[in-house]
Structures are given as C-alpha cells and as structure tokens.
C-alpha cells in the first residue's frame, strides 16, 4: 500500500502506518483502487503549487477524518471502494426519491393594452399620442389665432348688445366660445411631445388638486347633490386633453390621494369624472319655528340694517354700478372667488331690492313680515303654476330677512310645510336653506 492510500484508509497522523479497523468486516467486493499512484510528496511536505517559499508546516494538526474512529458512522470511501457496515450507525429515515417537476406549460403572454382600452376598474387607459408635428404647429399658431378669436367674440357680443338682434343660431355646443380648449400651454407641451406618463402626471396633478379644492369649498358653501340619506356628493370632471398620456385610470389614482373616487364613464373617452360623498351633519342646532323670538343681533335674530340716508343713493346708483361689475366679472373670467355664492353675498351688501327698499328704509316689523312672506310663498310654490312639481329645497338669502331675522323665515316656511334642511349646516348670517319632507315620510 502506498502512502497516498494509507492517508485515505485512516492513518494516525503524518507518517504513521495504517491502523487496522477495530471492527473489521470482509469487503464484499474486494478490488484494488482503480487508479493507485504513489504520492511523490509526503504529507506535510511542500507541494509544487505552493510556490518556492512553501515548506513543512510545524503547526499542522492531524486530520480528524483520517484517524480511526470507532463511532464513525461508516467510511464512505473504504479501501475496497465500497461502503462498510457500521453497527453503531443510526439508521437515517428513508428519503423519498426526488421527483423532477414536470416542465411547466409556457404562460400565455398577456396582450398589450391598446391605447384607450379599459382596464384598472373599467377606466380607460392612455389615449393615442398626437403627432409631434401637429402639436408644435398648434403651439406656434395659437399665439396668432387665439387673440384674433377673442377679438372676434368681443366684437360679436358688442354687435348683438347694441343692435338688439338675436343673431344667427349658434351650435348646440359652446366649444366655439371657449378658446382655452384649443390652447396648448407651455406646461403641457412637454407632456405632449414626450408622451411619458410621469410628465402628464406632473401637468395634470396641480390641475386636479386645484379643482378638488374648489369643489370642497363649494361644498362648504352649500353646493352638492343631496342624496336620499341627506348626504351630499361633489363631482369634478376633466377633459381628455388634460390627461391624454396618463389615462383616466391614472387620474383616478391621483384623485384617491385626496379621498375622491372615480365615477364609471360608461364608455365615454372624452372626459373622466371623480366624486366624493360627504355625510350629512351629525347635529344641526337651530331654534324651532314656535320657539321664543331670538334676540336682535344674534345669528337667528334681526340683523342690523343699513343707514336710511344711504339707501336712496344705493338704490339709484346700483342701476349703473351693478351692470358694470357684472361685465367686469365676465371679462375677468380667470378670477376665482373663494366663495361660490360670492355674488349673493355681494348683492346683499351692495344691492337694494325694490320690494325690500321700503321695509329696510322704514324698519317696520310689519313691512318685513310682508316681504318675507311674499318671497317664501313665491319660492315654495315655484313651478306649480307651470304644472311642474313644487321644489323640495329652497334658499332664502339674507337680503330677504335682514330686519326680520332668520327665525322669522322658519316660522313663515313652516306654514308652507318647509323646515330647516338637515343636509346643511345652518348659516343664518348668509342664508336659510329649507327642505320639504316627502309626504310619505
């Protein structure tokens, strides 16, 4: 036996002779090692691959796996090349033969989403991109035709105003009046040219946020569609030109950050709608119609009236400054007031109605009572003379009950079957909203 064979047969260290196994057993298939070759380098000696500085290792430790171990669980490579039985070897549990998994069937590739296809909850995806040449041409020419368009509209309105003619019949759509629909702002130019969703998101994100904030302010001012459970729903819609490369699904994801939800478009690819439902107020505190009258100066009592010396001048001058303010508001259409009912508040402050003039000028309680009854009865019966159903909700502004008080409006409205609307928070300093319950309820 060579030294290389003695190393693998269980030697007792470097240079030690082979030790017999304490539990020798006959090898069932004795045969020599297939490739016995003498080892030219003894154990612990240098190896040609160790380099010129390699030498014997004085700290070499005997290999524990080459010593005879009476408790070893079998020698995997005995001298005969076959495993030997070990009486102390613990039987291993039978391992199931590895099962080769069957080759998986190739997954069907999902078809590419076509531009404008509905996905993500049924909302359409990105629309087809416009031609870059067409976008650049429109962006260049709009600085010429937009001013001419606005000048032509102003001239047309001036002619119709001064001539008194009805003019030619206009188309059903009002798009010809809105120049901004054909205007490509510089912020949208980049999104149109690149077509990347992130560029479109940076463009439409501020627009959506601004419209959502305006809708929430309108809700606070009393706007919204009232539901059967007295909740109110506000809606916002965007035209496709504002989100073409993002898709309606992307706009809905942006709206969900503000607590709004998408409204199914029903196949309408020209716009996207989002809405939010606001629950009814938990508690509405207001005096009853039969409660004692509220003290003057309180929210539900009589409000201070304007000076009797100033009222005649306001009554005459409002014939001139009210139309002027109305025209200026039309010209400055980009100016947005924080209060949706801004003009109602402005009229109550700077306007004097012909029927309310004597009541406010004299300060008589009887004159205010007649004026309030006339307005409330007219509003509650509106539409019945034309065969239509009477309104279920009406609003009475401060100019109607300034000297009588908001509680007096509740008293007069109760006689007509109307009560304070529980869907709104009371604002007696601005208006009184009334509600007629269903007859079945």
CSV table of C-alpha atoms in Angstrom, one decimal:
chain,number,residue,atom,x,y,z
A,1,UNK,CA,0.0,0.0,0.0
A,2,UNK,CA,1.3,3.4,-0.9
A,3,UNK,CA,1.4,6.4,1.3
A,4,UNK,CA,-1.4,8.1,-0.6
A,5,UNK,CA,-3.6,5.0,0.1
A,6,UNK,CA,-2.7,5.0,3.7
A,7,UNK,CA,-3.8,8.6,4.1
A,8,UNK,CA,-7.3,7.8,2.9
A,9,UNK,CA,-7.5,4.5,4.8
A,10,UNK,CA,-7.3,6.0,8.2
A,11,UNK,CA,-3.8,6.8,9.3
A,12,UNK,CA,-2.8,8.1,12.7
A,13,UNK,CA,-1.1,11.3,11.6
A,14,UNK,CA,1.7,12.3,9.4
A,15,UNK,CA,3.9,9.4,8.5
A,16,UNK,CA,2.1,6.9,10.8
A,17,UNK,CA,1.3,3.5,9.5
A,18,UNK,CA,-2.2,2.3,8.7
A,19,UNK,CA,-4.1,1.1,11.7
A,20,UNK,CA,-6.5,-1.8,11.4
A,21,UNK,CA,-10.2,-1.1,11.9
A,22,UNK,CA,-11.3,-2.3,15.3
A,23,UNK,CA,-14.4,-3.8,13.8
A,24,UNK,CA,-13.0,-5.4,10.6
A,25,UNK,CA,-15.5,-6.8,8.2
A,26,UNK,CA,-14.9,-8.6,5.0
A,27,UNK,CA,-15.2,-6.5,1.9
A,28,UNK,CA,-17.9,-8.0,-0.2
A,29,UNK,CA,-16.3,-6.8,-3.4
A,30,UNK,CA,-12.5,-6.7,-2.9
A,31,UNK,CA,-10.8,-5.0,-5.7
A,32,UNK,CA,-7.8,-2.7,-5.9
A,33,UNK,CA,-8.1,1.1,-6.2
A,34,UNK,CA,-8.8,1.9,-9.8
A,35,UNK,CA,-6.0,4.5,-10.1
A,36,UNK,CA,-3.3,3.8,-7.4
A,37,UNK,CA,-0.4,6.1,-7.9
A,38,UNK,CA,2.3,6.8,-5.4
A,39,UNK,CA,2.3,10.3,-3.9
A,40,UNK,CA,5.7,11.9,-4.6
A,41,UNK,CA,5.2,14.5,-1.9
A,42,UNK,CA,4.7,13.2,1.7
A,43,UNK,CA,2.1,14.5,4.0
A,44,UNK,CA,3.0,17.9,5.4
A,45,UNK,CA,5.7,18.5,2.7
A,46,UNK,CA,5.7,21.2,0.1
A,47,UNK,CA,3.6,20.9,-2.9
A,48,UNK,CA,4.7,22.2,-6.3
A,49,UNK,CA,1.8,24.5,-6.5
A,50,UNK,CA,2.5,26.1,-3.1
A,51,UNK,CA,5.3,28.3,-4.6
A,52,UNK,CA,9.0,28.4,-3.9
A,53,UNK,CA,8.6,29.5,-0.2
A,54,UNK,CA,6.3,26.6,0.8
A,55,UNK,CA,7.7,24.3,3.4
A,56,UNK,CA,6.6,21.9,6.1
A,57,UNK,CA,4.0,23.3,8.4
A,58,UNK,CA,5.2,23.0,12.0
A,59,UNK,CA,1.7,23.7,13.3
A,60,UNK,CA,0.0,21.1,11.2
A,61,UNK,CA,-2.7,19.2,13.1
A,62,UNK,CA,-3.7,15.6,12.4
A,63,UNK,CA,-6.8,15.3,10.2
A,64,UNK,CA,-9.6,14.0,12.4
A,65,UNK,CA,-11.2,12.4,9.5
A,66,UNK,CA,-8.2,10.2,8.7
A,67,UNK,CA,-8.0,8.7,12.2
A,68,UNK,CA,-9.7,5.5,13.2
A,69,UNK,CA,-13.0,6.4,14.9
A,70,UNK,CA,-14.8,3.5,16.4
A,71,UNK,CA,-18.0,5.6,16.5
A,72,UNK,CA,-17.8,6.9,12.9
A,73,UNK,CA,-20.9,6.3,11.0
A,74,UNK,CA,-19.4,4.4,8.2
A,75,UNK,CA,-16.5,5.2,6.0
A,76,UNK,CA,-17.8,6.5,2.7
A,77,UNK,CA,-14.6,5.5,0.8
A,78,UNK,CA,-13.0,2.3,2.3
A,79,UNK,CA,-10.1,0.6,0.8
A,80,UNK,CA,-12.3,-1.6,-1.3
A,81,UNK,CA,-14.1,1.3,-2.9
A,82,UNK,CA,-17.5,0.2,-1.3
A,83,UNK,CA,-19.2,1.4,1.9
A,84,UNK,CA,-18.8,-0.8,5.0
A,85,UNK,CA,-21.4,-1.5,7.5
A,86,UNK,CA,-21.2,0.2,10.9
A,87,UNK,CA,-23.0,-1.4,13.8
A,88,UNK,CA,-23.3,1.9,15.6
A,89,UNK,CA,-24.6,3.8,12.7
A,90,UNK,CA,-28.0,5.2,13.3
A,91,UNK,CA,-30.4,4.5,10.6
A,92,UNK,CA,-31.5,7.5,8.6
A,93,UNK,CA,-35.1,7.8,7.7
A,94,UNK,CA,-35.9,6.8,4.2
A,95,UNK,CA,-35.8,9.9,2.0
A,96,UNK,CA,-38.2,9.9,-0.9
A,97,UNK,CA,-36.6,9.9,-4.3
A,98,UNK,CA,-36.6,13.4,-5.7
A,99,UNK,CA,-39.3,13.9,-8.2
A,100,UNK,CA,-38.4,16.0,-11.1
A,101,UNK,CA,-41.1,18.6,-11.6
A,102,UNK,CA,-42.9,18.4,-14.9
A,103,UNK,CA,-42.0,21.2,-17.3
A,104,UNK,CA,-44.4,24.0,-16.8
A,105,UNK,CA,-46.5,25.0,-19.8
A,106,UNK,CA,-45.4,28.3,-21.3
A,107,UNK,CA,-47.5,31.0,-19.7
A,108,UNK,CA,-49.8,32.8,-22.2
A,109,UNK,CA,-48.5,36.2,-22.8
A,110,UNK,CA,-51.0,38.9,-21.9
A,111,UNK,CA,-51.9,41.0,-24.9
A,112,UNK,CA,-50.6,44.5,-24.9
A,113,UNK,CA,-53.1,47.1,-23.7
A,114,UNK,CA,-54.1,49.1,-26.6
A,115,UNK,CA,-54.3,52.9,-26.1
A,116,UNK,CA,-57.7,53.8,-24.9
A,117,UNK,CA,-58.6,50.3,-23.7
A,118,UNK,CA,-60.5,49.9,-20.5
A,119,UNK,CA,-58.6,48.5,-17.5
A,120,UNK,CA,-57.9,49.1,-13.8
A,121,UNK,CA,-61.5,49.0,-12.7
A,122,UNK,CA,-63.0,49.8,-16.1
A,123,UNK,CA,-61.4,53.2,-16.5
A,124,UNK,CA,-59.8,53.9,-19.9
A,125,UNK,CA,-56.0,53.9,-20.2
A,126,UNK,CA,-53.8,56.3,-22.1
A,127,UNK,CA,-55.2,57.7,-25.3
A,128,UNK,CA,-53.2,57.6,-28.6
A,129,UNK,CA,-50.5,60.2,-28.8
A,130,UNK,CA,-50.9,63.1,-31.1
A,131,UNK,CA,-48.4,63.8,-33.8
A,132,UNK,CA,-45.4,65.9,-32.7
A,133,UNK,CA,-45.6,68.0,-35.8
A,134,UNK,CA,-49.3,68.8,-35.2
A,135,UNK,CA,-48.6,69.7,-31.6
A,136,UNK,CA,-45.7,72.0,-32.5
A,137,UNK,CA,-47.7,73.6,-35.3
A,138,UNK,CA,-50.7,74.2,-33.0
A,139,UNK,CA,-48.4,75.6,-30.3
A,140,UNK,CA,-46.8,78.0,-32.8
A,141,UNK,CA,-50.0,79.2,-34.5
A,142,UNK,CA,-52.1,79.6,-31.3
A,143,UNK,CA,-50.3,82.9,-30.5
A,144,UNK,CA,-51.8,84.3,-33.7
A,145,UNK,CA,-55.3,82.8,-33.9
A,146,UNK,CA,-56.1,83.0,-30.2
A,147,UNK,CA,-56.0,86.8,-29.9
A,148,UNK,CA,-58.0,87.1,-33.2
A,149,UNK,CA,-60.5,84.6,-31.9
A,150,UNK,CA,-61.0,86.6,-28.7
A,151,UNK,CA,-61.3,89.9,-30.6
A,152,UNK,CA,-63.9,88.4,-32.9
A,153,UNK,CA,-66.0,87.1,-30.0
A,154,UNK,CA,-65.9,90.5,-28.2
A,155,UNK,CA,-67.0,92.3,-31.5
A,156,UNK,CA,-69.8,89.8,-31.9
A,157,UNK,CA,-71.1,90.4,-28.4
A,158,UNK,CA,-70.9,94.1,-28.8
A,159,UNK,CA,-72.9,94.0,-32.1
A,160,UNK,CA,-75.5,91.8,-30.5
A,161,UNK,CA,-75.7,94.1,-27.4
A,162,UNK,CA,-76.1,97.3,-29.3
A,163,UNK,CA,-78.2,96.1,-32.2
A,164,UNK,CA,-80.7,94.2,-30.1
A,165,UNK,CA,-80.8,91.4,-32.7
A,166,UNK,CA,-80.9,87.8,-31.7
A,167,UNK,CA,-78.2,87.0,-34.2
A,168,UNK,CA,-77.6,83.7,-36.0
A,169,UNK,CA,-78.5,80.5,-34.3
A,170,UNK,CA,-75.4,79.1,-32.5
A,171,UNK,CA,-74.5,75.4,-32.4
A,172,UNK,CA,-75.6,73.3,-29.5
A,173,UNK,CA,-72.1,73.0,-28.2
A,174,UNK,CA,-70.4,76.0,-26.5
A,175,UNK,CA,-66.9,75.0,-27.5
A,176,UNK,CA,-66.7,77.8,-30.0
A,177,UNK,CA,-66.9,80.3,-27.1
A,178,UNK,CA,-64.0,78.7,-25.1
A,179,UNK,CA,-60.7,79.5,-26.7
A,180,UNK,CA,-58.8,77.8,-23.9
A,181,UNK,CA,-59.9,74.4,-25.2
A,182,UNK,CA,-57.7,74.7,-28.3
A,183,UNK,CA,-54.8,76.4,-26.4
A,184,UNK,CA,-51.7,74.3,-25.6
A,185,UNK,CA,-50.0,75.9,-22.6
A,186,UNK,CA,-46.2,75.5,-22.3
A,187,UNK,CA,-46.5,73.2,-19.4
A,188,UNK,CA,-48.5,70.7,-21.5
A,189,UNK,CA,-46.2,71.0,-24.5
A,190,UNK,CA,-43.5,68.8,-22.9
A,191,UNK,CA,-46.0,66.1,-22.0
A,192,UNK,CA,-47.5,66.1,-25.5
A,193,UNK,CA,-44.1,65.8,-27.1
A,194,UNK,CA,-42.6,63.1,-24.8
A,195,UNK,CA,-45.8,61.1,-24.1
A,196,UNK,CA,-44.4,59.8,-20.8
A,197,UNK,CA,-47.0,59.2,-18.0
A,198,UNK,CA,-44.8,60.9,-15.4
A,199,UNK,CA,-44.7,64.1,-17.5
A,200,UNK,CA,-48.5,64.0,-17.8
A,201,UNK,CA,-48.9,63.4,-14.1
A,202,UNK,CA,-46.8,66.5,-13.3
A,203,UNK,CA,-49.0,68.5,-15.6
A,204,UNK,CA,-52.5,67.3,-14.6
A,205,UNK,CA,-51.7,66.8,-10.9
A,206,UNK,CA,-51.9,70.5,-9.9
A,207,UNK,CA,-55.0,71.0,-12.1
A,208,UNK,CA,-56.8,68.1,-10.4
A,209,UNK,CA,-55.8,69.3,-7.0
A,210,UNK,CA,-57.0,72.9,-7.7
A,211,UNK,CA,-60.4,71.6,-8.9
A,212,UNK,CA,-60.8,69.3,-6.0
A,213,UNK,CA,-60.1,72.1,-3.5
A,214,UNK,CA,-62.6,74.4,-5.3
A,215,UNK,CA,-65.2,71.6,-5.2
A,216,UNK,CA,-64.6,71.2,-1.4
A,217,UNK,CA,-65.0,74.9,-0.9
A,218,UNK,CA,-68.2,74.8,-2.9
A,219,UNK,CA,-69.4,72.0,-0.6
A,220,UNK,CA,-68.7,74.1,2.4
A,221,UNK,CA,-70.8,76.9,0.8
A,222,UNK,CA,-73.8,74.6,0.4
A,223,UNK,CA,-73.2,73.1,-3.1
A,224,UNK,CA,-73.6,69.4,-4.0
A,225,UNK,CA,-76.2,66.9,-5.0
A,226,UNK,CA,-78.3,65.8,-2.0
A,227,UNK,CA,-78.9,62.1,-1.6
A,228,UNK,CA,-81.7,60.1,0.0
A,229,UNK,CA,-79.7,59.8,3.2
A,230,UNK,CA,-79.1,63.6,3.3
A,231,UNK,CA,-75.5,63.1,2.2
A,232,UNK,CA,-74.1,65.4,-0.5
A,233,UNK,CA,-71.9,64.4,-3.4
A,234,UNK,CA,-69.5,66.6,-5.2
A,235,UNK,CA,-68.1,65.9,-8.6
A,236,UNK,CA,-65.1,67.0,-10.7
A,237,UNK,CA,-64.6,66.2,-14.4
A,238,UNK,CA,-61.5,66.6,-16.6
A,239,UNK,CA,-61.4,66.7,-20.4
A,240,UNK,CA,-59.2,64.2,-22.2
A,241,UNK,CA,-56.9,66.9,-23.5
A,242,UNK,CA,-55.6,67.4,-19.9
A,243,UNK,CA,-54.6,63.7,-19.2
A,244,UNK,CA,-54.2,62.1,-22.7
A,245,UNK,CA,-51.0,60.3,-21.9
A,246,UNK,CA,-51.9,59.4,-18.3
A,247,UNK,CA,-55.3,57.9,-18.9
A,248,UNK,CA,-58.5,58.0,-16.9
A,249,UNK,CA,-57.1,55.3,-14.6
A,250,UNK,CA,-54.1,57.4,-13.7
A,251,UNK,CA,-56.4,60.4,-12.9
A,252,UNK,CA,-58.5,58.2,-10.6
A,253,UNK,CA,-55.3,57.1,-8.8
A,254,UNK,CA,-54.3,60.7,-8.3
A,255,UNK,CA,-57.8,61.6,-7.0
A,256,UNK,CA,-57.8,58.7,-4.5
A,257,UNK,CA,-54.9,60.5,-2.7
A,258,UNK,CA,-57.4,63.2,-1.7
A,259,UNK,CA,-60.2,60.8,-0.7
A,260,UNK,CA,-62.1,61.0,-4.0
A,261,UNK,CA,-63.3,58.1,-6.1
A,262,UNK,CA,-63.7,57.6,-9.8
A,263,UNK,CA,-67.1,57.5,-11.4
A,264,UNK,CA,-67.5,55.0,-14.2
A,265,UNK,CA,-67.6,56.8,-17.5
A,266,UNK,CA,-69.8,54.3,-19.3
A,267,UNK,CA,-67.6,54.2,-22.4
A,268,UNK,CA,-67.1,58.0,-22.6
A,269,UNK,CA,-63.5,58.5,-23.6
A,270,UNK,CA,-63.8,62.3,-23.8
A,271,UNK,CA,-63.6,63.0,-20.1
A,272,UNK,CA,-63.1,61.5,-16.7
A,273,UNK,CA,-65.2,62.1,-13.6
A,274,UNK,CA,-64.3,61.8,-9.9
A,275,UNK,CA,-66.6,62.4,-6.9
A,276,UNK,CA,-66.7,62.4,-3.2
A,277,UNK,CA,-69.6,61.7,-0.9
A,278,UNK,CA,-69.9,63.9,2.3
A,279,UNK,CA,-72.2,62.6,5.0
A,280,UNK,CA,-74.9,64.7,6.5
A,281,UNK,CA,-74.1,66.8,9.5
A,282,UNK,CA,-74.3,64.9,12.8
A,283,UNK,CA,-76.2,67.6,14.6
A,284,UNK,CA,-78.0,70.7,13.4
A,285,UNK,CA,-78.6,73.3,16.2
A,286,UNK,CA,-81.3,75.8,15.4
A,287,UNK,CA,-84.3,77.2,17.1
A,288,UNK,CA,-87.7,75.8,16.3
A,289,UNK,CA,-90.4,77.8,14.5
A,290,UNK,CA,-92.5,78.1,17.6
A,291,UNK,CA,-89.6,79.0,20.0
A,292,UNK,CA,-89.5,82.5,21.5
A,293,UNK,CA,-88.0,85.0,19.1
A,294,UNK,CA,-84.3,85.3,19.0
A,295,UNK,CA,-82.7,88.4,20.4
A,296,UNK,CA,-81.7,91.1,17.8
A,297,UNK,CA,-78.1,90.9,16.8
A,298,UNK,CA,-77.8,87.1,17.3
A,299,UNK,CA,-77.4,84.8,14.4
A,300,UNK,CA,-81.1,83.9,14.3
A,301,UNK,CA,-82.3,87.3,15.3
A,302,UNK,CA,-82.8,90.5,13.3
A,303,UNK,CA,-79.6,91.8,11.7
A,304,UNK,CA,-78.5,95.5,11.7
A,305,UNK,CA,-79.9,97.4,8.8
A,306,UNK,CA,-78.1,99.9,6.7
A,307,UNK,CA,-78.4,103.7,7.1
A,308,UNK,CA,-81.7,105.2,5.9
A,309,UNK,CA,-79.7,108.1,4.4
A,310,UNK,CA,-77.5,105.8,2.4
A,311,UNK,CA,-80.3,103.6,1.0
A,312,UNK,CA,-81.7,106.1,-1.6
A,313,UNK,CA,-78.2,106.7,-3.1
A,314,UNK,CA,-77.6,103.0,-3.3
A,315,UNK,CA,-81.0,102.4,-4.8
A,316,UNK,CA,-80.2,104.9,-7.6
A,317,UNK,CA,-76.6,104.2,-8.2
A,318,UNK,CA,-77.0,100.5,-8.3
A,319,UNK,CA,-78.6,100.9,-11.7
A,320,UNK,CA,-75.2,101.9,-13.0
A,321,UNK,CA,-72.6,100.0,-11.0
A,322,UNK,CA,-74.3,96.6,-10.8
A,323,UNK,CA,-74.1,96.1,-14.7
A,324,UNK,CA,-70.6,97.4,-14.7
A,325,UNK,CA,-69.5,94.9,-12.0
A,326,UNK,CA,-71.3,92.1,-13.9
A,327,UNK,CA,-69.4,93.0,-17.2
A,328,UNK,CA,-66.1,93.2,-15.4
A,329,UNK,CA,-66.7,89.8,-13.9
A,330,UNK,CA,-67.3,88.3,-17.3
A,331,UNK,CA,-64.1,89.8,-18.7
A,332,UNK,CA,-62.1,88.7,-15.7
A,333,UNK,CA,-63.3,85.1,-16.0
A,334,UNK,CA,-60.0,83.8,-14.7
A,335,UNK,CA,-60.6,85.4,-11.3
A,336,UNK,CA,-61.9,82.8,-9.0
A,337,UNK,CA,-63.7,83.8,-5.8
A,338,UNK,CA,-63.2,81.6,-2.7
A,339,UNK,CA,-66.9,81.6,-2.0
A,340,UNK,CA,-69.2,80.1,-4.7
A,341,UNK,CA,-72.1,82.3,-3.5
A,342,UNK,CA,-69.9,85.4,-3.7
A,343,UNK,CA,-72.4,87.4,-5.8
A,344,UNK,CA,-75.3,86.6,-3.4
A,345,UNK,CA,-73.2,88.0,-0.6
A,346,UNK,CA,-72.2,91.0,-2.7
A,347,UNK,CA,-75.8,91.7,-3.6
A,348,UNK,CA,-76.9,91.5,0.0
A,349,UNK,CA,-74.2,94.1,0.9
A,350,UNK,CA,-74.3,96.5,-2.1
A,351,UNK,CA,-77.8,95.9,-3.6
A,352,UNK,CA,-81.3,97.1,-2.6
A,353,UNK,CA,-84.3,95.3,-4.0
A,354,UNK,CA,-87.3,97.3,-5.0
A,355,UNK,CA,-89.6,95.3,-2.7
A,356,UNK,CA,-87.2,95.3,0.2
A,357,UNK,CA,-86.4,99.1,0.0
A,358,UNK,CA,-89.4,100.3,2.0
A,359,UNK,CA,-89.1,97.5,4.6
A,360,UNK,CA,-85.4,98.4,5.2
A,361,UNK,CA,-85.9,102.1,4.9
A,362,UNK,CA,-88.8,102.3,7.4
A,363,UNK,CA,-87.6,99.5,9.7
A,364,UNK,CA,-91.2,98.4,10.3
A,365,UNK,CA,-91.7,94.8,11.5
A,366,UNK,CA,-95.0,94.5,9.5
A,367,UNK,CA,-93.2,95.6,6.3
A,368,UNK,CA,-90.5,93.0,6.9
A,369,UNK,CA,-93.2,90.3,7.6
A,370,UNK,CA,-95.0,91.1,4.3
A,371,UNK,CA,-91.7,91.0,2.4
A,372,UNK,CA,-90.6,87.7,3.9
A,373,UNK,CA,-94.0,86.0,3.3
A,374,UNK,CA,-94.0,87.2,-0.3
A,375,UNK,CA,-90.6,85.7,-1.1
A,376,UNK,CA,-91.1,82.5,0.8
A,377,UNK,CA,-94.5,81.8,-0.7
A,378,UNK,CA,-93.2,82.5,-4.2
A,379,UNK,CA,-90.2,80.2,-3.7
A,380,UNK,CA,-92.3,77.3,-2.2
A,381,UNK,CA,-94.9,77.5,-5.0
A,382,UNK,CA,-92.5,77.9,-7.8
A,383,UNK,CA,-93.3,75.6,-10.7
A,384,UNK,CA,-96.8,74.7,-9.6
A,385,UNK,CA,-98.3,77.3,-12.0
A,386,UNK,CA,-96.5,75.7,-14.9
A,387,UNK,CA,-97.7,72.2,-14.0
A,388,UNK,CA,-94.3,71.2,-12.6
A,389,UNK,CA,-93.7,69.7,-9.2
A,390,UNK,CA,-93.0,72.1,-6.4
A,391,UNK,CA,-89.4,72.3,-5.3
A,392,UNK,CA,-88.3,70.3,-2.3
A,393,UNK,CA,-85.4,72.6,-1.4
A,394,UNK,CA,-85.2,76.4,-1.5
A,395,UNK,CA,-82.8,79.0,-0.3
A,396,UNK,CA,-83.7,82.4,1.2
A,397,UNK,CA,-80.9,85.0,1.2
A,398,UNK,CA,-80.0,87.5,3.9
A,399,UNK,CA,-81.3,90.4,1.9
A,400,UNK,CA,-84.9,89.0,2.3
A,401,UNK,CA,-85.0,88.7,6.1
A,402,UNK,CA,-82.3,91.2,7.2
A,403,UNK,CA,-84.6,93.2,9.5
A,404,UNK,CA,-86.9,90.3,10.5
A,405,UNK,CA,-84.4,87.6,11.4
A,406,UNK,CA,-83.7,84.1,10.2
A,407,UNK,CA,-86.1,82.6,12.8
A,408,UNK,CA,-88.9,84.5,11.3
A,409,UNK,CA,-88.2,82.7,8.0
A,410,UNK,CA,-88.5,79.4,9.7
A,411,UNK,CA,-91.9,80.4,11.2
A,412,UNK,CA,-93.3,81.5,7.8
A,413,UNK,CA,-91.9,78.5,6.0
A,414,UNK,CA,-93.4,76.0,8.5
A,415,UNK,CA,-96.8,77.3,7.4
A,416,UNK,CA,-96.0,76.1,3.9
A,417,UNK,CA,-94.7,72.7,5.0
A,418,UNK,CA,-91.0,73.6,4.8
A,419,UNK,CA,-88.4,73.2,7.6
A,420,UNK,CA,-84.7,73.7,8.1
A,421,UNK,CA,-82.8,71.4,5.8
A,422,UNK,CA,-80.9,68.9,7.9
A,423,UNK,CA,-78.4,68.2,5.0
A,424,UNK,CA,-76.7,71.6,5.5
A,425,UNK,CA,-75.0,73.3,8.4
A,426,UNK,CA,-77.1,76.4,9.3
A,427,UNK,CA,-75.6,79.8,8.1
A,428,UNK,CA,-78.3,82.3,9.2
A,429,UNK,CA,-75.8,85.2,8.7
A,430,UNK,CA,-75.8,84.3,5.0
A,431,UNK,CA,-78.9,82.4,4.0
A,432,UNK,CA,-81.6,79.9,5.3
A,433,UNK,CA,-81.9,76.6,3.5
A,434,UNK,CA,-85.3,75.0,3.7
A,435,UNK,CA,-86.5,71.4,3.0
A,436,UNK,CA,-89.9,69.9,2.4
A,437,UNK,CA,-90.1,66.3,3.6
A,438,UNK,CA,-91.7,63.7,1.5
A,439,UNK,CA,-95.4,63.3,2.1
A,440,UNK,CA,-95.0,59.5,2.6
A,441,UNK,CA,-92.3,60.1,5.3
